[in-house]
Coordinates of C-alpha atoms in Angstrom, one line a residue:
M1 CA -12.2 -5.7 31.1
N2 CA -11.6 -6.7 34.8
Q3 CA -8.2 -7.1 36.4
A4 CA -8.2 -10.9 36.1
M5 CA -8.9 -10.8 32.4
L6 CA -6.4 -8.0 31.8
A7 CA -3.7 -10.1 33.6
G8 CA -4.6 -13.1 31.6
M9 CA -4.3 -11.2 28.3
H10 CA -0.9 -9.7 29.3
E11 CA 0.3 -13.2 30.2
A12 CA -0.9 -14.5 26.8
T13 CA 1.1 -11.7 25.1
R14 CA 4.2 -12.6 27.0
L15 CA 3.9 -16.3 26.0
T16 CA 3.4 -15.4 22.4
R17 CA 6.5 -13.1 22.4
A18 CA 8.4 -16.0 23.8
G19 CA 7.2 -18.2 21.0
Q20 CA 5.0 -20.4 23.2
L21 CA 1.9 -20.3 20.9
N22 CA 0.1 -23.3 22.3
E23 CA 0.5 -22.0 25.9
A24 CA -0.6 -18.5 24.8
T25 CA -3.8 -19.9 23.1
A26 CA -4.5 -22.0 26.2
M27 CA -4.1 -18.9 28.4
I28 CA -6.6 -17.0 26.3
Q29 CA -9.1 -19.8 26.5
R30 CA -8.7 -20.0 30.3
T31 CA -9.1 -16.2 30.6
L32 CA -12.2 -16.1 28.6
R33 CA -13.7 -18.9 30.7
G34 CA -13.1 -16.8 33.8
E35 CA -10.2 -18.9 35.2
A36 CA -7.5 -17.0 36.9
A37 CA -4.1 -16.7 35.3
A38 CA -1.2 -18.2 37.0
D39 CA 1.7 -16.0 38.1
P40 CA 4.0 -15.6 35.1
V41 CA 7.5 -17.0 35.4
A42 CA 10.1 -14.8 33.8
Q43 CA 11.7 -16.4 30.7
P44 CA 14.2 -15.1 28.3
E45 CA 12.8 -13.8 25.1
E46 CA 13.6 -15.7 21.9
H47 CA 14.7 -14.4 18.5
W48 CA 11.1 -13.8 17.3
A49 CA 10.3 -11.6 20.2
K50 CA 13.2 -9.3 19.4
A51 CA 11.9 -8.6 15.9
P52 CA 10.6 -5.1 15.0
I53 CA 6.8 -5.5 15.3
E54 CA 4.0 -3.2 14.3
G55 CA 2.5 -2.1 17.5
S56 CA -0.6 -3.5 19.0
F57 CA -3.7 -4.7 17.2
R58 CA -6.7 -3.1 19.0
V59 CA -9.9 -3.8 17.2
V60 CA -12.5 -1.1 17.4
N61 CA -15.8 -1.0 15.7
D62 CA -16.9 2.1 13.8
G63 CA -20.2 1.9 15.7
G64 CA -22.6 -0.4 17.4
A65 CA -25.1 -0.7 20.2
E66 CA -24.1 -1.5 23.8
P67 CA -24.4 -5.2 24.5
S68 CA -27.4 -6.4 26.5
A69 CA -27.2 -8.2 29.8
K70 CA -28.1 -11.4 27.9
T71 CA -25.3 -10.8 25.5
E72 CA -22.8 -10.2 28.3
R73 CA -23.7 -13.4 29.9
T74 CA -23.2 -15.3 26.7
E75 CA -19.8 -13.7 26.2
R76 CA -18.6 -15.0 29.6
R77 CA -19.1 -18.5 28.3
P78 CA -18.1 -18.3 24.7
V79 CA -18.9 -21.3 22.4
Y80 CA -15.7 -20.8 20.4
P81 CA -12.1 -21.1 21.7
F82 CA -11.6 -17.4 21.1
D83 CA -14.2 -14.6 20.8
T84 CA -13.1 -11.6 18.8
R85 CA -15.7 -9.2 20.3
D86 CA -14.2 -5.8 21.0
S87 CA -14.9 -5.9 24.7
L88 CA -12.5 -8.8 25.0
L89 CA -9.7 -7.2 22.9
Q90 CA -9.3 -3.8 24.5
G91 CA -5.7 -3.5 25.7
F92 CA -4.6 -6.9 24.4
E93 CA -1.4 -6.5 22.5
L94 CA -1.0 -8.6 19.3
P95 CA 2.5 -8.8 17.9
S96 CA 2.3 -7.1 14.5
L97 CA 4.4 -5.4 11.9
R98 CA 6.0 -2.1 13.1
P99 CA 8.3 -0.3 10.7
Q100 CA 11.5 1.3 11.8
R101 CA 11.1 5.0 12.7
R102 CA 11.1 7.3 9.6
R103 CA 14.3 9.2 9.3
H104 CA 12.6 12.4 8.3
A105 CA 9.3 13.7 7.0
P106 CA 8.4 12.4 3.5
T107 CA 9.7 14.6 0.7
D108 CA 9.6 14.6 -3.1
L109 CA 6.2 13.0 -3.2
I110 CA 4.8 14.7 -6.2
P111 CA 6.7 14.6 -9.6
D112 CA 6.6 17.7 -11.7
G113 CA 3.1 18.3 -13.2
G114 CA 1.5 15.5 -11.1
R115 CA -1.2 16.0 -8.5
F116 CA -1.6 14.3 -5.1
I117 CA -5.1 15.0 -3.9
D118 CA -7.2 14.1 -0.8
G119 CA -10.5 12.3 -0.8
S120 CA -12.7 10.0 1.2
Y121 CA -15.2 7.2 0.7
G122 CA -17.8 5.7 2.9
N123 CA -20.4 2.9 2.9
Q124 CA -22.3 0.8 5.5
A125 CA -18.9 -0.5 6.8
G126 CA -17.6 3.0 7.7
T127 CA -15.5 5.8 6.1
R128 CA -11.9 5.9 5.0
S129 CA -9.9 8.9 3.7
Y130 CA -7.4 8.4 0.8
K131 CA -4.9 10.2 -1.3
L132 CA -4.8 9.8 -5.1
Y133 CA -1.9 10.4 -7.4
I134 CA -2.8 11.7 -10.9
P135 CA 0.0 11.8 -13.4
S136 CA 0.7 14.9 -15.5
S137 CA -0.2 12.9 -18.7
Y138 CA -3.8 12.4 -17.5
R139 CA -6.3 14.2 -19.8
G140 CA -9.4 12.1 -19.1
Q141 CA -8.1 9.0 -20.9
A142 CA -8.7 5.4 -19.6
L143 CA -5.5 4.9 -17.6
P144 CA -4.7 2.0 -15.3
L145 CA -5.2 2.3 -11.5
V146 CA -3.1 0.8 -8.7
L147 CA -4.5 0.5 -5.2
M148 CA -1.7 0.7 -2.6
L149 CA -2.3 -0.5 1.0
H150 CA 0.2 0.7 3.6
G151 CA 1.4 -1.2 6.6
C152 CA 0.7 -0.6 10.3
T153 CA 1.6 2.9 11.7
Q154 CA 2.1 4.2 8.1
D155 CA 0.0 6.6 6.1
P156 CA -0.4 7.4 2.4
D157 CA 2.4 10.0 2.4
D158 CA 4.8 7.7 4.1
F159 CA 4.0 4.8 1.9
A160 CA 4.2 6.8 -1.3
A161 CA 7.6 8.2 -0.2
G162 CA 9.0 4.8 0.7
T163 CA 7.8 2.9 -2.4
R164 CA 8.4 5.8 -4.8
M165 CA 5.2 4.6 -6.6
N166 CA 4.2 8.1 -7.6
H167 CA 7.4 8.6 -9.6
L168 CA 7.0 5.3 -11.4
A169 CA 3.3 6.0 -12.0
E170 CA 4.3 9.4 -13.6
A171 CA 6.7 7.6 -15.9
Q172 CA 4.3 4.8 -16.8
D173 CA 1.0 6.8 -17.0
C174 CA -1.2 5.3 -14.2
L175 CA -3.1 6.6 -11.2
V176 CA -2.3 5.4 -7.7
L177 CA -4.9 5.3 -4.9
Y178 CA -3.7 5.2 -1.3
P179 CA -6.4 4.4 1.3
A180 CA -5.6 5.4 4.9
Q181 CA -6.6 3.1 7.7
S182 CA -8.6 4.8 10.4
P183 CA -7.2 4.8 14.0
G184 CA -10.9 4.3 14.9
A185 CA -10.8 0.9 13.2
N186 CA -7.3 -0.1 14.4
L187 CA -5.3 2.1 16.8
Q188 CA -2.0 1.2 15.0
K189 CA -3.6 1.8 11.6
C190 CA -3.2 -1.9 10.6
W191 CA -5.6 -3.3 8.1
N192 CA -7.7 -5.9 10.0
W193 CA -6.7 -8.9 7.9
F194 CA -7.1 -11.3 10.8
R195 CA -10.9 -10.6 11.4
N196 CA -13.5 -12.8 9.7
G197 CA -15.7 -9.8 9.3
D198 CA -13.0 -8.1 7.2
Q199 CA -12.5 -11.0 4.9
Q200 CA -16.0 -10.8 3.2
R201 CA -16.8 -9.4 -0.3
D202 CA -19.9 -7.5 0.8
G203 CA -18.8 -6.3 4.2
G204 CA -16.0 -4.8 6.3
E205 CA -12.8 -3.4 4.9
P206 CA -12.9 -5.3 1.6
S207 CA -16.2 -3.6 0.7
L208 CA -14.8 -0.2 1.6
L209 CA -11.6 -0.7 -0.4
A210 CA -13.4 -2.1 -3.4
G211 CA -16.1 0.6 -3.2
M212 CA -13.4 3.3 -3.1
T213 CA -11.7 1.7 -6.1
R214 CA -14.9 1.6 -8.1
E215 CA -15.7 5.2 -7.3
V216 CA -12.3 6.4 -8.5
I217 CA -12.6 4.3 -11.7
T218 CA -16.0 5.9 -12.4
R219 CA -15.0 9.5 -11.5
Y220 CA -11.9 9.5 -13.7
G221 CA -13.0 7.2 -16.5
L222 CA -10.2 4.7 -15.9
D223 CA -9.6 1.4 -17.6
Q224 CA -11.7 -1.2 -15.7
R225 CA -9.6 -4.1 -17.1
R226 CA -6.3 -2.7 -15.7
V227 CA -6.9 -2.2 -12.0
Y228 CA -4.4 -3.7 -9.5
V229 CA -3.8 -3.9 -5.8
A230 CA -0.6 -4.1 -3.8
G231 CA 0.3 -3.9 -0.2
L232 CA 3.0 -4.3 2.5
S233 CA 2.7 -6.4 5.6
S234 CA -0.8 -6.0 7.0
G235 CA -1.6 -4.2 3.7
G236 CA -0.2 -7.2 1.8
A237 CA -2.4 -9.5 3.7
M238 CA -5.4 -7.3 2.9
A239 CA -4.4 -7.2 -0.8
A240 CA -4.5 -11.0 -0.8
I241 CA -8.0 -10.9 0.7
L242 CA -9.1 -8.4 -2.0
G243 CA -7.7 -10.8 -4.7
A244 CA -9.9 -13.5 -3.2
T245 CA -13.1 -11.4 -2.6
H246 CA -12.9 -9.3 -5.8
P247 CA -11.3 -11.2 -8.6
D248 CA -13.7 -9.4 -11.0
L249 CA -12.2 -6.0 -10.0
Y250 CA -8.5 -6.5 -9.6
A251 CA -6.5 -7.9 -12.5
A252 CA -3.5 -8.8 -10.4
V253 CA -2.2 -8.6 -6.8
G254 CA 1.2 -7.6 -5.4
I255 CA 2.0 -8.9 -1.9
H256 CA 5.1 -7.7 -0.1
S257 CA 5.9 -9.4 3.3
G258 CA 2.3 -10.4 3.7
L259 CA 0.1 -13.4 4.3
A260 CA -2.3 -15.6 2.3
A261 CA -5.9 -14.6 2.1
G262 CA -7.7 -16.0 5.1
A263 CA -4.5 -16.9 6.9
A264 CA -6.1 -16.0 10.3
G265 CA -9.6 -15.5 11.6
D266 CA -8.9 -14.4 15.2
L267 CA -5.9 -13.3 17.4
P268 CA -4.5 -16.8 18.2
S269 CA -4.5 -17.8 14.6
A270 CA -2.9 -14.5 13.7
F271 CA -0.1 -15.2 16.1
A272 CA 0.5 -18.6 14.6
A273 CA 0.3 -17.4 11.0
M274 CA 2.8 -14.7 11.5
R275 CA 5.3 -16.9 13.1
Q276 CA 4.7 -20.3 11.4
G277 CA 2.7 -19.5 8.3
G278 CA -1.1 -19.6 7.6
A279 CA -2.5 -21.5 4.6
G280 CA -5.6 -19.4 4.2
F281 CA -8.7 -20.0 2.0
G282 CA -9.0 -22.9 -0.3
P283 CA -7.7 -22.7 -3.9
A284 CA -11.1 -22.2 -5.4
D285 CA -11.3 -18.9 -3.6
Y286 CA -8.2 -17.3 -5.2
R287 CA -7.7 -17.0 -8.9
V288 CA -5.9 -13.8 -9.5
P289 CA -2.3 -13.4 -11.0
T290 CA 0.0 -12.6 -8.1
I291 CA 3.6 -11.4 -7.5
V292 CA 5.1 -11.9 -4.1
F293 CA 8.2 -10.4 -2.4
H294 CA 9.5 -11.7 0.9
G295 CA 12.8 -11.5 2.7
D296 CA 14.2 -14.8 3.9
S297 CA 15.4 -13.1 7.1
D298 CA 12.0 -11.7 7.9
T299 CA 11.5 -12.3 11.7
T300 CA 8.1 -10.5 11.8
V301 CA 6.1 -12.4 9.1
H302 CA 7.7 -15.8 8.5
P303 CA 9.0 -16.3 5.0
R304 CA 6.9 -19.4 4.7
N305 CA 3.9 -17.1 4.3
G306 CA 5.2 -16.0 0.9
E307 CA 5.3 -19.7 -0.1
L308 CA 1.8 -20.2 1.1
V309 CA 0.5 -17.2 -0.9
I310 CA 2.1 -18.7 -4.0
A311 CA 0.7 -22.2 -3.2
Q312 CA -2.8 -20.7 -2.7
A313 CA -2.7 -18.6 -5.9
T314 CA -1.1 -21.4 -8.0
A315 CA -3.7 -24.0 -7.1
G316 CA -6.6 -21.6 -7.7
A317 CA -5.3 -20.3 -11.1
T318 CA -4.2 -23.6 -12.7
T319 CA -7.2 -25.9 -12.7
G320 CA -6.6 -26.5 -16.4
G321 CA -3.1 -27.9 -16.0
K322 CA 0.1 -27.9 -14.1
P323 CA 2.2 -24.7 -14.4
R324 CA 5.8 -24.6 -15.7
V325 CA 8.2 -23.1 -13.1
S326 CA 11.6 -21.6 -13.8
K327 CA 13.9 -20.2 -11.2
H328 CA 16.6 -17.5 -11.6
R329 CA 19.1 -16.2 -9.2
G330 CA 20.2 -12.6 -9.3
Q331 CA 22.3 -10.1 -7.4
V332 CA 21.6 -6.4 -6.9
P333 CA 25.0 -4.6 -7.3
G334 CA 26.0 -3.7 -3.7
G335 CA 22.7 -5.1 -2.4
H336 CA 20.8 -8.3 -1.9
A337 CA 20.9 -11.6 -3.8
Y338 CA 17.5 -13.0 -4.7
T339 CA 15.8 -16.0 -6.2
R340 CA 13.0 -15.3 -8.6
A341 CA 10.5 -18.1 -9.4
V342 CA 8.3 -17.6 -12.5
Y343 CA 5.1 -19.6 -13.0
V344 CA 3.8 -20.0 -16.6
D345 CA 0.4 -21.4 -17.3
P346 CA -0.4 -24.0 -20.0
D347 CA -1.2 -21.2 -22.5
G348 CA 2.3 -19.7 -22.0
G349 CA 1.3 -16.7 -19.9
V350 CA 3.2 -15.7 -16.7
F351 CA 0.6 -15.6 -13.9
M352 CA 2.8 -15.9 -10.8
E353 CA 6.2 -14.7 -9.6
H354 CA 7.8 -15.3 -6.2
W355 CA 10.9 -13.2 -5.3
L356 CA 12.7 -14.5 -2.2
I357 CA 15.2 -11.9 -1.2
H358 CA 18.3 -13.3 0.6
G359 CA 19.3 -11.6 3.8
A360 CA 16.4 -9.2 3.7
G361 CA 14.0 -8.5 6.6
H362 CA 10.6 -7.0 6.9
A363 CA 10.7 -4.0 4.6
W364 CA 9.8 -2.9 1.1
A365 CA 12.6 -4.0 -1.2
G366 CA 14.4 -1.2 -3.2
G367 CA 12.4 1.5 -1.4
S368 CA 13.6 5.0 -0.5
D369 CA 14.7 5.8 3.0
S370 CA 12.5 8.9 2.9
G371 CA 9.7 6.5 4.0
S372 CA 9.6 4.0 6.8
Y373 CA 9.8 0.2 6.4
T374 CA 12.1 0.2 3.4
D375 CA 15.3 -1.6 2.3
P376 CA 17.2 0.3 -0.4
K377 CA 19.4 -2.7 -1.2
G378 CA 16.7 -4.0 -3.6
P379 CA 15.6 -5.6 -5.8
D380 CA 13.2 -2.8 -6.8
A381 CA 9.8 -4.2 -5.8
T382 CA 7.9 -1.2 -7.1
C383 CA 9.3 -1.4 -10.6
E384 CA 8.9 -5.2 -10.8
M385 CA 5.3 -5.0 -9.6
L386 CA 4.4 -2.5 -12.2
R387 CA 6.1 -4.6 -14.9
F388 CA 4.1 -7.7 -13.7
F389 CA 0.9 -5.7 -13.6
S390 CA 1.4 -4.4 -17.1
Q391 CA 1.2 -8.0 -18.4
Q392 CA -2.1 -8.7 -16.7
V393 CA -5.5 -7.6 -18.1
L394 CA -8.9 -8.6 -16.6
A395 CA -10.8 -10.9 -19.0
A396 CA -14.1 -9.0 -18.3
A397 CA -14.6 -5.6 -16.7
C398 CA -16.5 -5.5 -13.4

């Protein structure tokens, strides 16, 4: 990337942080056309710019050939408003979803008798390591499986500590699979929810995560009808994508502070979706029961994104009739108030829940402070997700 392009990308970053999304997009387009960036004029940062954000998205391919001279000439005059090829993204900072610094190293990860083991899985899209929690009750029986997708800068140990999922899995007899994003795929270890290539069933990160899930199901003889996926922030956005790409594998989805499947396809649309909301794929592409948690004071991923996840999932899952919706207000003693919306299908089954947590920011509700990115003031998202998952069974095994 030459100095002119680097300057243009930095200016686009500044404009985005200031909330000037249209100007940022225009700057990106001018930069990619080879037009010089104007000297930036210092402006005060707005409220959104002060939010904790998850580092910088830096997209890096697992491999690939060097571009030819012909390809390079084509890239200097892109057909589309924004080209997401890696050579154009190096060093460009995308506001993301950074957790607060962890107070101390994760502890108490493994309940008595349980096992927390390492593994890895690879296919044509690359390789990812993972950790797998196996409860003490496992003796080869067909137990459920929960896939847990961490947020940016996190890792399986951190996410397990913050959500306390291993402890609840021990009590409720299920296995928990924690994939680890590779810094080679994203320097801040964010799942690449904003890339078109990572929103496809048979390619990119969805194929890796689904393949890893299937391998664990087969190896341990788990119940193929009770497989679930949940995630936080960028992990929540990727969980939504898996619900869209693999409805035959995951019986339900849990999305905490995330975005709808397909909410963005490149960096400018990712900027806009995080700050204003992104509608995502059409309703025919999403038919999986879903539970959503989002803080109404989240200044990193706008709370409207939670509403858009529900709108997407509701439209896709209720083609046979309009759902019945009931709302309930609650209060965690000494913690947050919340509004819980429950969606019931024409057959009387609960297929959607939306928890709007009043006064909460961008953090896992009810989590432990032994992990990053948590809000112990509740409600308990881990417990409620497992309750919701227990009510959902896949109609036919994959």
